[in-house]
């Protein structure tokens, strides 16, 4: 077993109303960042886990996402990185 | 009727729900501890409001994995009545007992205020004593109450009569101004296809006494009583 | 006796600079050396700096505080404990206390306010009481500045997220805005809890051999030196101290609340105290001092969050949601089992000992040792110089009658509308709709509905009424009078709901006491509070002193916030502030006078804080309270509303429009006082006045007259469509309610809508 650090991005599902993202976008524009087109605010989860190899660490985290870490009704997730601890 | 009220760590309306059953309905009620596997013979399960497990990941997300929830889901699958208020509604959605999800209020702020609801169907265990179209006033108190579902689910909910309550104005219209959290189609409560599992963001257990300003929640609890005794 | 302690390897040498960095004066350091008979260790310096800070020691304030009345037959616990307790009959009691979290909130408003709520909750449930209501008294600078809007948004969200999650209704409070609070907001949180008299437990260590147990969250490095931090002036440097601010965890608090109440009722423990300001140090030293016993604590046994923490850090950490418990020897397993049920840890970290010593070890090494309880009792007391500032005298004696009216004031409706949109007066709904005020299903009158919140006591007919109050402008202009008014207004508010005022807790927010003008304000305001507490039979049961509330511009207004608790024998008597029935007579109890000094009218319309504040006749206040209570209990009163900021005009408008869903109009004739200027009549803040609506004017008049209270029939409640009409002599004005309501309900939402850019960063809405 090797210890891996896996990070996951969880973001509001594309097209879903994201009031927090909208508020951030509005305030960025207020601050003068006129080029801001869209903002989405999600969660970044970093897990440390033991697994046989990187592939099985990744598989385990995908399963965690679909069971608990993300809500399939409203959220998408993507693995942002897998590296040995 | 015997009601089981689930106590998750972080539940804070469990005692209110229990007292509503015992003091206002004069029926029996027990608290069901989240670590237990025993519904103690309850006919009805209430998932109360609060912040189960701190709602730290997502409201209701962690509670659904507690031992007692396995029994609650099994009870629901057998057709047993399950009612979720506020955080209990969020938990029921996370557990797959009800469709949709409750997201952060569109205002990004917690909302604590009285709202007016329109009863959309009397074909549920929680509304059978009410009339469709009736208006009820009761408090809301939540930060994550924006009901959200995909288009197909919404269409199915509407056509199958699974929308139980909508936020409306004094004239009974589901306007944007009457919608306290940005819920799709002003939906305040939904049920499963059989009408045996009902979830709602407002707090009927806080609207049972004239001293506290509203008795509009009574008809819902009377419905429950009627459906269990039937 | 001599004590022994060994410096740890790597401890810095004890130099005058190091001592000064810890906020210890050379004289105080000499006292420590004399007490120990040797040079203190670094750990001991840390302990002294915390326990001898103003926050823990009251070293500048105690002699003055001792003059306050603290006794009455119903007082079960006065000052000196985690919270005060009064009996309310039926074997029941309420525990209550108010505390400040000003400096943490100035630096990080969300966490600062949230942890303030958490701390005061723990103070109440460690008395054995279940919290049933929260209140907040807030002071901010002008809402026109983005920084203030950021603070308001963060503080309100912090209060809401914490209290909402724990499930305690936030039901009342008071909020004022004035440039004097710019940069140093005041965040005072009050908690009220209910207990059976026999469940009362005190934080007094007893019983040699009894184990001392740390309970709840693990100890981390957060908030180290929070207590001494709260005793410094705020500056740009303070901004850089951000890491010292603690982070709250309301979920753990909720578990800790349930576990603590279960522990107290189990009979397995003898004492319990929050590890609040100065954490483990102050809780252990104070419990030992109250019991006059010795204690020993091993920091290696304290459950920590981070590796490598030193005894100094462990002792001074202000990590939240932790308790210190003294258990009965032999019951350790039972205590741990109760905590485990709530998924919390409990570790024995020390014991009560016969030897008269306060000892801290790190394993076998003694790192701090103080003789007896002298660590607490040897703290010096100061009697600073007190002298009123020339600036305050000049402001008080200024002739405010000479301030010319603005042309628009020819129409008093213009002035009224402007005052209704003053943030200090305007509806605070934007704030309180973020607080769960109905959880626990006992809120009879919540925020914005009555002059005080009313909470029924389940299983009885009773209810309690609670309110916070203080007008810092009055206190600034005349501290003695201002101190009296703070108590009198809180009592009047509570009485307007039908409750007998019973006792107060206070939170004394002042500037740097070493400045003679600040200490003058402090002393006089406390004397004024004492005058009123004696006259109104509402003793002080405890509270908190927050000094050094300053910013580079100077001290905040002296703000001795009062938290008042009253009792209704019948919850059905609970009375609201808004008119209920067209055709009812409107009566004024009390008498307007030519008093404009210190008014919101002068501040908001003319930008002037000056003149003598309104007089406070305590005998008249007592008679007024007795009269309104008799009239309410006799069933004659439909609504009762006290006249405060904005005077009679604003009070009348509020009685019409404060309940958004049921506005009603009024027609009022104020021609009975031709000698008064129109603005003093309408907007002067003369004390001792209540607006009553009633269907039986004769009965209320008879009761008032019997109590020697002046009473006038000034008008009639009308339909909403009739608006508010005011007649003075031959002049008559009518305002549509929509105009008044828009000003009153719309002002703060409009101001805060500009704040969106500042609020999105704060997390945690659920």
XYZ file of N, CA and C in Angstrom, chain C residues 278-389:
336
model
N -8.449 33.492 28.064
C -7.267 32.925 28.706
C -7.442 31.449 29.046
N -8.383 30.809 28.377
C -8.506 29.365 28.300
C -8.336 28.577 29.578
N -7.444 27.591 29.488
C -7.226 26.675 30.595
C -6.706 27.402 31.831
N -5.877 28.428 31.611
C -5.299 29.169 32.729
C -6.374 29.775 33.608
N -7.253 30.570 32.991
C -8.200 31.295 33.834
C -9.237 30.352 34.400
N -9.684 29.370 33.616
C -10.724 28.492 34.153
C -10.198 27.714 35.349
N -8.971 27.197 35.261
C -8.460 26.399 36.378
C -8.147 27.284 37.585
N -7.532 28.445 37.340
C -7.163 29.315 38.461
C -8.414 29.865 39.156
N -9.431 30.228 38.365
C -10.638 30.791 38.980
C -11.420 29.740 39.753
N -11.494 28.531 39.218
C -12.204 27.478 39.961
C -11.480 27.165 41.266
N -10.145 27.165 41.223
C -9.372 26.901 42.439
C -9.574 28.017 43.457
N -9.600 29.251 42.956
C -9.737 30.392 43.853
C -11.108 30.384 44.535
N -12.156 30.080 43.780
C -13.493 30.056 44.381
C -13.596 28.993 45.464
N -12.929 27.853 45.245
C -12.994 26.769 46.238
C -11.901 26.866 47.279
N -10.971 27.828 47.103
C -9.821 27.995 47.977
C -9.073 26.670 48.147
N -8.755 26.057 47.015
C -8.026 24.791 47.039
C -6.815 24.901 46.128
N -5.921 23.897 46.233
C -4.793 23.822 45.312
C -5.166 22.960 44.116
N -4.475 23.211 43.005
C -4.692 22.349 41.843
C -3.350 22.085 41.181
N -3.272 20.947 40.495
C -2.116 20.681 39.663
C -2.611 20.186 38.311
N -1.939 20.686 37.262
C -2.349 20.356 35.899
C -1.125 19.948 35.115
N -1.251 18.857 34.353
C -0.151 18.397 33.508
C -0.498 18.690 32.049
N 0.239 19.625 31.459
C -0.116 20.026 30.081
C 0.109 18.896 29.079
N 0.928 17.896 29.428
C 1.130 16.797 28.481
C -0.111 15.927 28.355
N -1.027 16.071 29.296
C -2.245 15.258 29.236
C -3.389 15.960 28.511
N -3.193 17.216 28.163
C -4.259 17.967 27.498
C -4.343 17.530 26.030
N -5.514 17.119 25.560
C -5.625 16.718 24.154
C -5.383 17.932 23.246
N -4.388 17.793 22.350
C -4.033 18.931 21.497
C -4.307 18.606 20.032
N -4.420 19.681 19.245
C -4.737 19.557 17.828
C -3.456 19.532 16.990
N -2.404 20.141 17.544
C -1.160 20.253 16.801
C -0.034 19.690 17.648
N 0.954 19.093 16.963
C 2.090 18.550 17.700
C 2.999 19.681 18.151
N 3.752 19.431 19.220
C 4.808 20.353 19.632
C 4.323 21.594 20.347
N 3.121 21.569 20.879
C 2.657 22.757 21.604
C 3.337 22.837 22.968
N 3.733 24.044 23.353
C 4.415 24.231 24.641
C 3.372 24.427 25.732
N 3.765 24.261 27.001
C 2.826 24.527 28.107
C 2.253 25.945 28.017
N 3.110 26.893 27.645
C 2.674 28.281 27.490
C 1.500 28.358 26.517
N 1.651 27.697 25.377
C 0.595 27.737 24.360
C -0.656 26.993 24.819
N -0.464 25.850 25.442
C -1.610 25.050 25.883
C -2.399 25.809 26.951
N -1.681 26.481 27.833
C -2.353 27.200 28.920
C -3.129 28.409 28.414
N -2.588 29.058 27.388
C -3.182 30.328 26.961
C -4.045 30.207 25.715
N -4.095 29.046 25.104
C -4.919 28.864 23.905
C -6.363 29.233 24.203
N -6.989 29.872 23.226
C -8.419 30.156 23.358
C -9.211 29.367 22.334
N -8.749 28.180 22.032
C -9.547 27.293 21.182
C -10.941 27.207 21.784
N -11.934 27.199 20.902
C -13.314 27.286 21.358
C -13.892 25.926 21.726
N -15.076 25.961 22.311
C -15.877 24.763 22.588
C -15.130 23.763 23.478
N -14.513 24.307 24.537
C -13.839 23.450 25.522
C -14.358 23.788 26.919
N -14.385 22.780 27.778
C -14.819 22.955 29.161
C -13.812 22.330 30.097
N -13.754 22.890 31.294
C -12.960 22.273 32.352
C -13.935 21.789 33.430
N -13.769 20.530 33.810
C -14.708 19.908 34.734
C -13.929 19.368 35.937
N -14.474 19.576 37.126
C -13.959 18.861 38.300
C -14.963 17.764 38.607
N -14.509 16.525 38.491
C -15.413 15.389 38.689
C -15.221 14.813 40.087
N -16.171 14.001 40.506
C -16.022 13.275 41.760
C -15.053 12.117 41.530
N -14.097 11.937 42.454
C -13.098 10.895 42.265
C -13.771 9.531 42.104
N -13.312 8.768 41.169
C -13.887 7.438 40.940
C -14.970 7.426 39.873
N -15.390 8.604 39.422
C -16.452 8.653 38.408
C -15.917 9.011 37.016
N -14.577 8.911 36.874
C -13.987 9.309 35.593
C -14.602 8.547 34.422
N -14.814 7.245 34.623
C -15.335 6.431 33.521
C -16.737 6.877 33.125
N -17.547 7.203 34.138
C -18.913 7.654 33.836
C -18.888 8.964 33.064
N -17.988 9.867 33.485
C -17.881 11.153 32.795
C -17.480 10.930 31.326
N -16.488 10.070 31.131
C -16.034 9.805 29.759
C -17.142 9.161 28.923
N -17.941 8.313 29.557
C -19.006 7.635 28.815
C -20.043 8.651 28.317
N -20.369 9.623 29.161
C -21.347 10.632 28.742
C -20.788 11.442 27.576
N -19.523 11.813 27.665
C -18.920 12.575 26.574
C -18.861 11.738 25.294
N -18.550 10.454 25.449
C -18.439 9.583 24.269
C -19.783 9.463 23.565
N -20.864 9.442 24.360
C -22.196 9.382 23.754
C -22.377 10.535 22.778
N -21.799 11.682 23.096
C -21.929 12.867 22.241
C -20.711 13.056 21.339
N -19.941 11.975 21.167
C -18.770 11.989 20.268
C -17.741 13.038 20.671
N -17.594 13.257 21.978
C -16.617 14.234 22.459
C -15.574 13.533 23.325
N -14.389 14.157 23.413
C -13.339 13.550 24.225
C -13.283 14.195 25.609
N -12.844 13.404 26.577
C -12.613 13.892 27.937
C -11.328 13.263 28.428
N -10.402 14.060 28.939
C -9.146 13.526 29.454
C -8.865 14.120 30.831
N -8.479 13.270 31.770
C -8.069 13.766 33.077
C -6.717 14.462 32.896
N -6.652 15.738 33.283
C -5.407 16.490 33.078
C -4.808 16.985 34.390
N -5.497 16.720 35.503
C -4.949 17.204 36.760
C -5.856 16.823 37.907
N -5.570 17.374 39.100
C -6.456 17.082 40.229
C -6.425 18.203 41.270
N -7.438 18.162 42.099
C -7.513 19.084 43.234
C -6.603 18.527 44.319
N -5.722 19.381 44.868
C -4.749 18.886 45.853
C -4.849 19.666 47.164
N -4.350 19.036 48.229
C -4.421 19.652 49.559
C -3.418 20.798 49.685
N -2.282 20.606 49.044
C -1.222 21.602 49.104
C -1.726 22.926 48.524
N -1.550 24.044 49.233
C -2.103 25.318 48.731
C -1.237 25.908 47.626
N -1.415 25.427 46.434
C -0.543 25.842 45.345
C -1.278 25.687 44.016
N -0.965 26.590 43.058
C -1.456 26.437 41.687
C -0.258 25.974 40.874
N -0.271 24.718 40.424
C 0.926 24.125 39.824
C 0.619 23.610 38.424
N 1.535 23.906 37.493
C 1.431 23.365 36.150
C 2.695 22.570 35.865
N 2.519 21.337 35.401
C 3.677 20.524 35.055
C 3.616 20.165 33.583
N 4.806 19.812 33.068
C 4.877 19.240 31.734
C 5.503 17.875 31.954
N 4.686 16.870 32.125
C 5.202 15.591 32.602
C 5.703 15.780 34.021
N 6.983 15.481 34.266
C 7.534 15.597 35.618
C 8.043 16.998 35.929
N 8.253 17.806 34.896
C 8.849 19.111 35.120
C 7.783 20.134 35.566
N 8.030 20.804 36.683
C 7.121 21.870 37.113
C 7.473 23.128 36.307
N 6.541 23.625 35.508
C 6.833 24.796 34.673
C 6.208 26.074 35.221
N 5.283 25.925 36.151
C 4.704 27.114 36.784
C 4.153 26.715 38.132
N 4.398 27.566 39.112
C 3.877 27.259 40.445
C 3.646 28.564 41.201
N 2.421 28.765 41.633
C 2.077 29.978 42.378
C 1.533 29.577 43.737
N 1.855 30.351 44.765
C 1.370 29.992 46.103
C -0.124 30.261 46.277
N -0.796 29.296 46.844
C -2.206 29.461 47.201
C -3.032 29.895 46.022
N -3.890 30.852 46.271
C -4.724 31.376 45.196
C -4.271 32.792 44.858
N -3.006 33.110 45.208
C -2.547 34.497 45.065
C -2.438 34.928 43.609
N -2.335 33.934 42.724
C -2.338 34.230 41.303
C -3.570 35.073 40.938
N -4.674 34.772 41.602
C -5.902 35.526 41.351
C -6.014 36.709 42.308
N -5.720 36.446 43.599
C -6.033 37.472 44.593
C -4.968 38.565 44.693
N -3.744 38.291 44.240
C -2.683 39.298 44.343
C -2.692 40.329 43.228
N -3.564 40.160 42.268
C -3.595 41.129 41.169
C -3.858 42.521 41.742
N -3.055 43.502 41.371
C -3.247 44.836 41.943
C -4.588 45.424 41.521
N -5.090 46.325 42.360
C -6.273 47.086 41.962
C -5.857 48.533 41.809
N -6.411 49.151 40.790
C -6.028 50.522 40.506
C -7.202 51.466 40.752
N -6.867 52.655 41.171
C -7.886 53.694 41.356
C -7.472 54.865 40.483
N -7.726 54.749 39.191
C -7.192 55.770 38.284
C -7.826 57.129 38.549
N -7.141 58.112 38.078
C -7.639 59.479 38.189
C -8.888 59.640 37.316
N -9.854 60.408 37.837
C -11.084 60.628 37.078
C -11.312 62.128 36.930
N -11.499 62.570 35.684
C -11.748 63.994 35.478
C -12.532 64.151 34.180
N -13.607 64.873 34.254
C -14.418 65.034 33.052
C -13.642 65.854 32.025
N -13.795 65.454 30.752
C -13.064 66.177 29.712
C -13.760 67.510 29.424
